[in-house]
Coordinates of C-alpha atoms in Angstrom, one line a residue:
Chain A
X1 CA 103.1 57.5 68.5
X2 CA 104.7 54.3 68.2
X3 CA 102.3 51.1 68.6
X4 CA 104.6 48.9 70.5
X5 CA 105.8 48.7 74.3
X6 CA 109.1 47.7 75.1
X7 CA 111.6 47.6 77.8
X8 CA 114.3 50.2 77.7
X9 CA 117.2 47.8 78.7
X10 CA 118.1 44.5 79.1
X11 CA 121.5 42.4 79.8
X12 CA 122.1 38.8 78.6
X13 CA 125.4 36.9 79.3
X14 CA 127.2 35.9 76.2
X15 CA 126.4 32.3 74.5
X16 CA 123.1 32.6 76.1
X17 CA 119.7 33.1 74.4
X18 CA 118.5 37.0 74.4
X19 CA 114.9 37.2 74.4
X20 CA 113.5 40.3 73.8
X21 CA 109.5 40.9 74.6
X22 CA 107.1 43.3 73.0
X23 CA 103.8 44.1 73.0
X24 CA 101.6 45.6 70.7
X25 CA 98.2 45.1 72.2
X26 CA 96.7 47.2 68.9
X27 CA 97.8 45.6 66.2
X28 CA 95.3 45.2 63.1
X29 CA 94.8 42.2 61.2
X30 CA 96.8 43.3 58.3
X31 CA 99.5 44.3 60.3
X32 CA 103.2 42.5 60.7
X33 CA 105.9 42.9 63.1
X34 CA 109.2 43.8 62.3
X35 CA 112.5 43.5 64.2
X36 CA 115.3 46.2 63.3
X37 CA 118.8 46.5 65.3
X38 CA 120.8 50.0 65.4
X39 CA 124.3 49.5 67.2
X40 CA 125.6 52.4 67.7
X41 CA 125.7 55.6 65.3
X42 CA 125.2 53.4 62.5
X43 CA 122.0 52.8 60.5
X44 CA 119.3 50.3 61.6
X45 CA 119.6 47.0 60.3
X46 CA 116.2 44.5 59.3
X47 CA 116.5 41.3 61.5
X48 CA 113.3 39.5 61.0
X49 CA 109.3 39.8 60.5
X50 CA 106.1 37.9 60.6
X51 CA 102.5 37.9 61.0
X52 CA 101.2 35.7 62.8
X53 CA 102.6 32.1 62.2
X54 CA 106.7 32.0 64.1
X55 CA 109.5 32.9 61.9
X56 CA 113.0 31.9 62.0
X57 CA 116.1 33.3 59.6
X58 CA 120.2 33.2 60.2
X59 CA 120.2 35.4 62.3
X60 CA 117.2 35.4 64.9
X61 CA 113.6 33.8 66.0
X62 CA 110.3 36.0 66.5
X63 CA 107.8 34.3 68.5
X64 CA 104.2 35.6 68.1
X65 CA 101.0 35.1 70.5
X66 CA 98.6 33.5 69.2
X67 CA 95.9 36.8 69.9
X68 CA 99.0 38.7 68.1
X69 CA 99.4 41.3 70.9
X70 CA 102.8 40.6 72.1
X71 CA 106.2 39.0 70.3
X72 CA 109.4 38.3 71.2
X73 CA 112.7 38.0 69.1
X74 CA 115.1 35.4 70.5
X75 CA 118.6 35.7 69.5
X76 CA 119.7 32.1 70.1
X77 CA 123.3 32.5 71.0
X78 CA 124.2 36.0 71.7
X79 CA 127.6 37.5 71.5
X80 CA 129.1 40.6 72.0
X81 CA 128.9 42.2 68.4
X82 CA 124.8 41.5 69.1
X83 CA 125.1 45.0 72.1
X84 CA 122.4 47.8 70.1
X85 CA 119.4 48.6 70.4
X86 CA 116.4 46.9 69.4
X87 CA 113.7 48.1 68.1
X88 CA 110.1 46.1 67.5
X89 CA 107.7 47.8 64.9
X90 CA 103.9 47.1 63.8
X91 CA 103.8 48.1 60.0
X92 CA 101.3 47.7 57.5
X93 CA 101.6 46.0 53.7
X94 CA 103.1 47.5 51.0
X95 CA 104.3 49.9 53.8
X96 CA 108.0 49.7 52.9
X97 CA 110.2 51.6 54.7
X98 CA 107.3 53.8 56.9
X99 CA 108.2 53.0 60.1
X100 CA 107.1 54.6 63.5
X101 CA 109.9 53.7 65.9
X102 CA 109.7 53.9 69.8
X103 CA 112.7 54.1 71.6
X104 CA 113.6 50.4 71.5
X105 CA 115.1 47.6 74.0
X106 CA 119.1 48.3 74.5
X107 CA 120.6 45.0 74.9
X108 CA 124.1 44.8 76.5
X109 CA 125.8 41.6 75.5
X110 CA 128.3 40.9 78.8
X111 CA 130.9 38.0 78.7
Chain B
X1 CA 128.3 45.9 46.3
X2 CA 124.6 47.5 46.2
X3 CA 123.7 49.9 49.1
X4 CA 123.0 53.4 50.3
X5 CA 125.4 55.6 50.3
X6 CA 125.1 58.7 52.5
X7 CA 127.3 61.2 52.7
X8 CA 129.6 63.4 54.2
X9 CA 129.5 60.5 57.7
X10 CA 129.7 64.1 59.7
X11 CA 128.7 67.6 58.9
X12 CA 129.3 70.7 60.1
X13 CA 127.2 74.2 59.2
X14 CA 127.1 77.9 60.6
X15 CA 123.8 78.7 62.2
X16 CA 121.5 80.3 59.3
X17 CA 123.2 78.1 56.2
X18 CA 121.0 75.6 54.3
X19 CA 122.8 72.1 53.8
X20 CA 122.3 69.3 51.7
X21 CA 122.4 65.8 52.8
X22 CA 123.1 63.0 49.9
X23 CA 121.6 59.4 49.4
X24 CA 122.4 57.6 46.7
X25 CA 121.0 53.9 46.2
X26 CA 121.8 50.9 43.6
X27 CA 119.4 48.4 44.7
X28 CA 116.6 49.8 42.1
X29 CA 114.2 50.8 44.7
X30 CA 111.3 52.6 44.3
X31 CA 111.0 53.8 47.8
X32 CA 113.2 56.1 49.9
X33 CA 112.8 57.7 53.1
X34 CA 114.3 60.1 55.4
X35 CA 114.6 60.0 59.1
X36 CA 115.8 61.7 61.9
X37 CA 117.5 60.8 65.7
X38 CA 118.0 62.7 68.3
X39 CA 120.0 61.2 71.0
X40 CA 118.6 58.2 73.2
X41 CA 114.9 59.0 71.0
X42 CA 114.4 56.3 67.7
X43 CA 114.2 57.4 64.4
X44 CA 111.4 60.1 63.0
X45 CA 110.4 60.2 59.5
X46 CA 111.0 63.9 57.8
X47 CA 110.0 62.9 53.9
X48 CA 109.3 59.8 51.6
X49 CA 108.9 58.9 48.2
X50 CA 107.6 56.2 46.7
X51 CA 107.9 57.0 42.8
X52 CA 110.3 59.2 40.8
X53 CA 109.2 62.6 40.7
X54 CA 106.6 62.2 43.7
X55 CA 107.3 62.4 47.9
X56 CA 104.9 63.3 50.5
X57 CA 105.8 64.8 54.2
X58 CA 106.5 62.8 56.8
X59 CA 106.0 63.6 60.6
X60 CA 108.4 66.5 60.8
X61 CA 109.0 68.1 57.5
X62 CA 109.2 71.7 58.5
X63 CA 112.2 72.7 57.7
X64 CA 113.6 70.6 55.4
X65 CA 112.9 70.1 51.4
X66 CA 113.9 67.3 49.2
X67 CA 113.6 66.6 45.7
X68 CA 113.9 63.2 43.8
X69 CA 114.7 63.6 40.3
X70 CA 116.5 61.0 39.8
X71 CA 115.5 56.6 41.0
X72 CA 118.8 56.0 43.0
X73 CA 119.0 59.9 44.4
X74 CA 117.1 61.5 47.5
X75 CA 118.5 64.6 48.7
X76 CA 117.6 66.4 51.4
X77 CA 118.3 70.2 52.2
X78 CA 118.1 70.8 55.9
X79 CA 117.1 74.9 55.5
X80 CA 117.4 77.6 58.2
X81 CA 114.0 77.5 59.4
X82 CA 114.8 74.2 60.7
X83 CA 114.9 75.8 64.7
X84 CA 116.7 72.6 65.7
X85 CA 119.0 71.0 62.7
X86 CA 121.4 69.1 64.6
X87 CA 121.0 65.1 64.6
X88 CA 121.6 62.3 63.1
X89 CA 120.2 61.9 59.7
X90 CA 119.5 58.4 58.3
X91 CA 118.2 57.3 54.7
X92 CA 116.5 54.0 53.7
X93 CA 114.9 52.7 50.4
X94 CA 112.6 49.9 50.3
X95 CA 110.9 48.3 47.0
X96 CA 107.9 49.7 48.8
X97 CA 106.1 46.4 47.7
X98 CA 103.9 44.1 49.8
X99 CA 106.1 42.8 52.9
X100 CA 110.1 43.9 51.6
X101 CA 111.9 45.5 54.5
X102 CA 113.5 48.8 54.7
X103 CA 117.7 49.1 54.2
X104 CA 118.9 52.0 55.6
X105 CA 122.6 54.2 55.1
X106 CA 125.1 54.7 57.6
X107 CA 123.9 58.1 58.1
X108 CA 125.3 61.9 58.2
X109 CA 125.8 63.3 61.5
X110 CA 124.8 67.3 61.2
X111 CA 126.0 69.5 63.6
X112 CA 125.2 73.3 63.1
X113 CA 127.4 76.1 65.4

């Protein structure tokens, strides 16, 4: 079973910031949290990950508590081309590409 | 450009027929992986493997085989005992190292009649 809770949709106007909650109330010390998008019928693509300090990259934010049991990603200025479905995932090191997915947040990017 | 590479993009099979799915990789991973979605679900992993010559099961492997003979090349053959074989079928590879993220293929939809 996947280790993380998230909502199943959400909507965010375009321009605006999307922030996208999870929680992962289980997480173990050695674990991080990933961020992966799928738009549709295409493969998933890596957006961001961390640990426990906040990350930032070109394309998002990932915001974690301090007792590391929830996270949010925060696409700063969302557009249209940002619509799929994201997907928040606890993984452990040298873990690669072992990943147990829930069903994700599907974000709908209006204008 | 380095990537996966999966193909056919879409599949189709007669009911009883074993198929084989390619991934090919050029970013000199060690790691591959194979997962598959069903509609609305996220992805499950089938098989991985994390060296040349070596792959362990994944959550559902009944019913499918692979083989990795080669560092850039992960096959997967979806066999007849597989009860339900249509899906979408997704590869990744991953240096398998410390933190490095998973990049995944544009996947082969199977469908079987």
């Amino acid at each position: 079973d996947a280790k993380t809770t998230q909502p199943p949709s959400m909507d965010c106007a375009e321009g605006r910031a999307a922030n996208l909650p999870c929680n992962h109330s289980t997480i173990s010390g050695n674990e991080y949290v990933y961020w992966y998008r799928q738009i549709h019928s295409q493969g998933p693509q890596y957006i961001i990950h961390g640990l426990k300090n906040n990350e930032t990259n070109e394309m998002a934010s990932l915001i974690i508590t301090e007792d590391r049991k929830s996270s949010t990603l925060i696409l700063p200025h969302a557009t249209l081309r940002d619509t799929a479905v994201y997907y928040c995932i606890v993984r452990g090191y040298n873990q690669g590409g072992k990943l147990i997915f829930g069903q994700g947040t599907e974000l709908s990017v209006k204008p | 450009d380095g990537g996966i590479t999966q193909s056919p993009k879409y599949l189709f099979r007669k009911e009883g027929q074993n198929v084989t799915l390619s991934c090919e990789q050029n970013l000199n991973h060690d790691a591959m992986y194979w997962y598959r979605q069903d509609p609305g679900q996220g992805l499950r992993l089938i098989y991985y493997s994390q060296i040349v010559n070596d792959f362990q099961k994944g959550d559902i492997a009944e019913g499918y085989s692979v083989s990795r003979e080669k560092k850039e090349s992960f096959p997967l053959t979806v066999t007849s005992a597989q009860k339900n074989p249509t899906a979408f079928y997704l590869c990744a590879s991953s240096t398998g190292q410390g933190e490095a993220e998973a990049f995944f293929g544009q996947g082969t939809r199977l469908t079987v009649v």
